[in-house]
Amino acid sequence: WGVAFEDGDWAEDVRLGDTDVRYISAEGGGEERVGRKRKRGDGVAANGVNAEDRPFKCSTCGKAFSRSSHLAVHMRVHSGERPYECTTCGKAFSQSGHLAVHMRVHSGERPYECSTCGKAFSRSSSLAVHMRVHSGERPYECSTCGKAFSTSSSLAVHMRVHSGERPYKCTTCGKAFSESGHLAVHMR
């Protein structure tokens, strides 16, 4: 899962223990932020901002912000407004930083490089997840069988083993699969 900072920056969290969290900024040039996880209801956000320092409150969901401009950007979540459009493919974004990161798809820019193996990424959050390959960290654990995974999406796919869910169905024969890749192989 990720975290959105009030300044509109987006980051993936990397767990360092039960309370310590290192946030790697995805849109902020790879800036690293270190904080402590806090229990809900303590009035302090993960970035250390107290609730009383956030007087601008969203009337739709109740989220509070320290600046009215941050609230204005947040309101696009509810309105669906996406004023920043890619001139190459037409994809639109609610924040300019998200468009800037998207442009790397077209430019091929991969500024975040793994110091261990040299693999490069367009997002710092992708590098942070990749580093789990080298560290062996698997922070997402199945509550049913205890098997651990390096990404939450891998855990979500694994949970279908226990639930029996098979959401990918062949339109020709009706056979269903738990993973889209398995359906793709079947279709060949």
CSV table of N, CA, C and O in Angstrom, one decimal, residues 1-2 10-14 22-27 30 101 104-105 109-114 117 119-134 150-151:
chain,number,residue,atom,x,y,z
A,1,TRP,N,0.8,-1.2,0.0
A,1,TRP,CA,0.0,0.0,0.0
A,1,TRP,C,0.9,1.2,0.0
A,1,TRP,O,2.1,1.1,0.2
A,2,GLY,N,0.3,2.4,-0.2
A,2,GLY,CA,1.1,3.6,-0.3
A,2,GLY,C,0.6,4.6,0.7
A,2,GLY,O,-0.4,4.4,1.4
A,10,TRP,N,3.2,11.3,-3.5
A,10,TRP,CA,2.8,9.9,-3.3
A,10,TRP,C,4.0,9.0,-3.0
A,10,TRP,O,5.0,9.2,-3.6
A,11,ALA,N,3.9,8.1,-2.1
A,11,ALA,CA,5.0,7.3,-1.8
A,11,ALA,C,4.5,5.9,-1.4
A,11,ALA,O,3.4,5.7,-1.0
A,12,GLU,N,5.4,5.0,-1.5
A,12,GLU,CA,5.2,3.6,-1.1
A,12,GLU,C,5.9,3.5,0.3
A,12,GLU,O,6.9,4.0,0.5
A,13,ASP,N,5.2,2.8,1.2
A,13,ASP,CA,5.9,2.7,2.5
A,13,ASP,C,6.7,1.4,2.5
A,13,ASP,O,6.4,0.4,1.9
A,14,VAL,N,7.8,1.5,3.2
A,14,VAL,CA,8.7,0.3,3.4
A,14,VAL,C,8.8,0.1,4.9
A,14,VAL,O,9.3,1.0,5.6
A,22,ARG,N,9.8,4.0,6.6
A,22,ARG,CA,10.5,4.8,5.7
A,22,ARG,C,9.7,5.1,4.4
A,22,ARG,O,9.3,4.1,3.8
A,23,TYR,N,9.4,6.3,4.1
A,23,TYR,CA,8.6,6.6,3.0
A,23,TYR,C,9.5,7.1,1.9
A,23,TYR,O,10.2,8.1,2.0
A,24,ILE,N,9.5,6.4,0.7
A,24,ILE,CA,10.2,6.8,-0.4
A,24,ILE,C,9.3,7.6,-1.3
A,24,ILE,O,8.3,7.0,-1.9
A,25,SER,N,9.6,8.8,-1.6
A,25,SER,CA,8.7,9.7,-2.4
A,25,SER,C,8.8,9.3,-3.8
A,25,SER,O,9.8,9.2,-4.4
A,26,ALA,N,7.6,9.1,-4.4
A,26,ALA,CA,7.6,8.7,-5.8
A,26,ALA,C,7.6,9.9,-6.8
A,26,ALA,O,8.2,9.8,-7.8
A,27,GLU,N,6.9,10.9,-6.4
A,27,GLU,CA,6.9,12.1,-7.3
A,27,GLU,C,7.9,13.2,-6.9
A,27,GLU,O,8.1,14.1,-7.6
A,30,GLY,N,12.5,11.2,-5.4
A,30,GLY,CA,13.1,10.1,-4.6
A,30,GLY,C,13.5,10.5,-3.2
A,30,GLY,O,14.2,9.8,-2.5
A,101,VAL,N,5.6,12.1,-13.8
A,101,VAL,CA,6.1,10.7,-13.6
A,101,VAL,C,5.6,9.9,-14.8
A,101,VAL,O,6.4,9.1,-15.4
A,104,ARG,N,7.6,9.7,-18.1
A,104,ARG,CA,8.8,8.8,-18.2
A,104,ARG,C,8.4,7.5,-19.0
A,104,ARG,O,9.3,6.9,-19.6
A,105,VAL,N,7.1,7.2,-19.1
A,105,VAL,CA,6.7,6.1,-20.0
A,105,VAL,C,7.1,6.3,-21.4
A,105,VAL,O,7.6,5.5,-22.1
A,109,GLU,N,12.9,7.3,-19.5
A,109,GLU,CA,13.7,7.7,-18.4
A,109,GLU,C,13.5,6.8,-17.2
A,109,GLU,O,12.4,6.5,-16.8
A,110,ARG,N,14.6,6.3,-16.7
A,110,ARG,CA,14.6,5.5,-15.5
A,110,ARG,C,15.7,6.0,-14.5
A,110,ARG,O,16.7,5.4,-14.4
A,111,PRO,N,15.3,7.0,-13.7
A,111,PRO,CA,16.4,7.6,-12.9
A,111,PRO,C,16.7,6.9,-11.6
A,111,PRO,O,17.7,7.3,-10.9
A,112,TYR,N,16.0,5.9,-11.2
A,112,TYR,CA,16.2,5.2,-10.0
A,112,TYR,C,16.8,3.9,-10.2
A,112,TYR,O,16.2,3.0,-10.7
A,113,GLU,N,18.1,3.8,-9.8
A,113,GLU,CA,18.9,2.6,-10.2
A,113,GLU,C,19.2,1.8,-8.9
A,113,GLU,O,19.7,2.4,-7.9
A,114,CYS,N,19.1,0.5,-9.0
A,114,CYS,CA,19.4,-0.4,-7.9
A,114,CYS,C,21.0,-0.5,-7.7
A,114,CYS,O,21.7,-0.8,-8.7
A,117,CYS,N,22.2,-4.5,-8.2
A,117,CYS,CA,22.2,-5.2,-9.5
A,117,CYS,C,22.1,-4.3,-10.7
A,117,CYS,O,22.3,-4.8,-11.8
A,119,LYS,N,19.6,-2.6,-12.0
A,119,LYS,CA,18.3,-2.5,-12.7
A,119,LYS,C,17.7,-1.1,-12.4
A,119,LYS,O,17.9,-0.6,-11.2
A,120,ALA,N,17.1,-0.5,-13.4
A,120,ALA,CA,16.7,0.9,-13.2
A,120,ALA,C,15.1,1.0,-13.3
A,120,ALA,O,14.5,0.2,-14.0
A,121,PHE,N,14.6,2.0,-12.6
A,121,PHE,CA,13.1,2.1,-12.5
A,121,PHE,C,12.7,3.6,-12.8
A,121,PHE,O,13.5,4.5,-12.5
A,122,SER,N,11.5,3.8,-13.2
A,122,SER,CA,11.0,5.1,-13.5
A,122,SER,C,10.4,5.7,-12.2
A,122,SER,O,10.3,7.0,-12.1
A,123,ARG,N,10.2,4.9,-11.2
A,123,ARG,CA,9.6,5.4,-9.9
A,123,ARG,C,10.5,5.0,-8.8
A,123,ARG,O,10.9,3.8,-8.7
A,124,SER,N,10.7,5.8,-7.8
A,124,SER,CA,11.5,5.4,-6.6
A,124,SER,C,10.7,4.4,-5.8
A,124,SER,O,11.4,3.5,-5.2
A,125,SER,N,9.4,4.4,-5.8
A,125,SER,CA,8.6,3.4,-5.1
A,125,SER,C,8.8,2.0,-5.7
A,125,SER,O,8.9,1.0,-5.0
A,126,SER,N,9.0,1.9,-7.0
A,126,SER,CA,9.3,0.7,-7.7
A,126,SER,C,10.7,0.1,-7.3
A,126,SER,O,10.8,-1.1,-7.1
A,127,LEU,N,11.6,1.0,-7.1
A,127,LEU,CA,12.9,0.6,-6.7
A,127,LEU,C,12.9,0.1,-5.2
A,127,LEU,O,13.5,-0.9,-4.9
A,128,ALA,N,12.1,0.8,-4.4
A,128,ALA,CA,11.9,0.4,-3.0
A,128,ALA,C,11.4,-1.0,-2.9
A,128,ALA,O,11.8,-1.9,-2.1
A,129,VAL,N,10.4,-1.3,-3.7
A,129,VAL,CA,9.8,-2.7,-3.8
A,129,VAL,C,10.8,-3.7,-4.3
A,129,VAL,O,11.0,-4.8,-3.8
A,130,HIS,N,11.5,-3.3,-5.4
A,130,HIS,CA,12.6,-4.2,-5.9
A,130,HIS,C,13.6,-4.6,-4.9
A,130,HIS,O,14.1,-5.7,-4.9
A,131,MET,N,14.0,-3.6,-4.0
A,131,MET,CA,15.0,-3.9,-3.1
A,131,MET,C,14.7,-5.1,-2.2
A,131,MET,O,15.6,-5.7,-1.6
A,132,ARG,N,13.4,-5.4,-2.1
A,132,ARG,CA,13.0,-6.6,-1.3
A,132,ARG,C,13.5,-7.9,-1.9
A,132,ARG,O,13.7,-8.9,-1.2
A,133,VAL,N,13.8,-7.9,-3.2
A,133,VAL,CA,14.4,-9.0,-3.9
A,133,VAL,C,15.8,-9.3,-3.2
A,133,VAL,O,16.1,-10.5,-3.0
A,134,HIS,N,16.5,-8.3,-3.0
A,134,HIS,CA,17.9,-8.5,-2.4
A,134,HIS,C,17.8,-8.6,-0.9
A,134,HIS,O,18.7,-9.4,-0.4
A,150,SER,N,6.4,-10.3,-0.9
A,150,SER,CA,7.1,-9.0,-0.9
A,150,SER,C,6.2,-7.9,-1.4
A,150,SER,O,6.5,-6.7,-1.1
A,151,THR,N,5.0,-8.2,-2.0
A,151,THR,CA,4.1,-7.1,-2.4
A,151,THR,C,2.7,-7.5,-2.0
A,151,THR,O,2.3,-8.7,-1.9
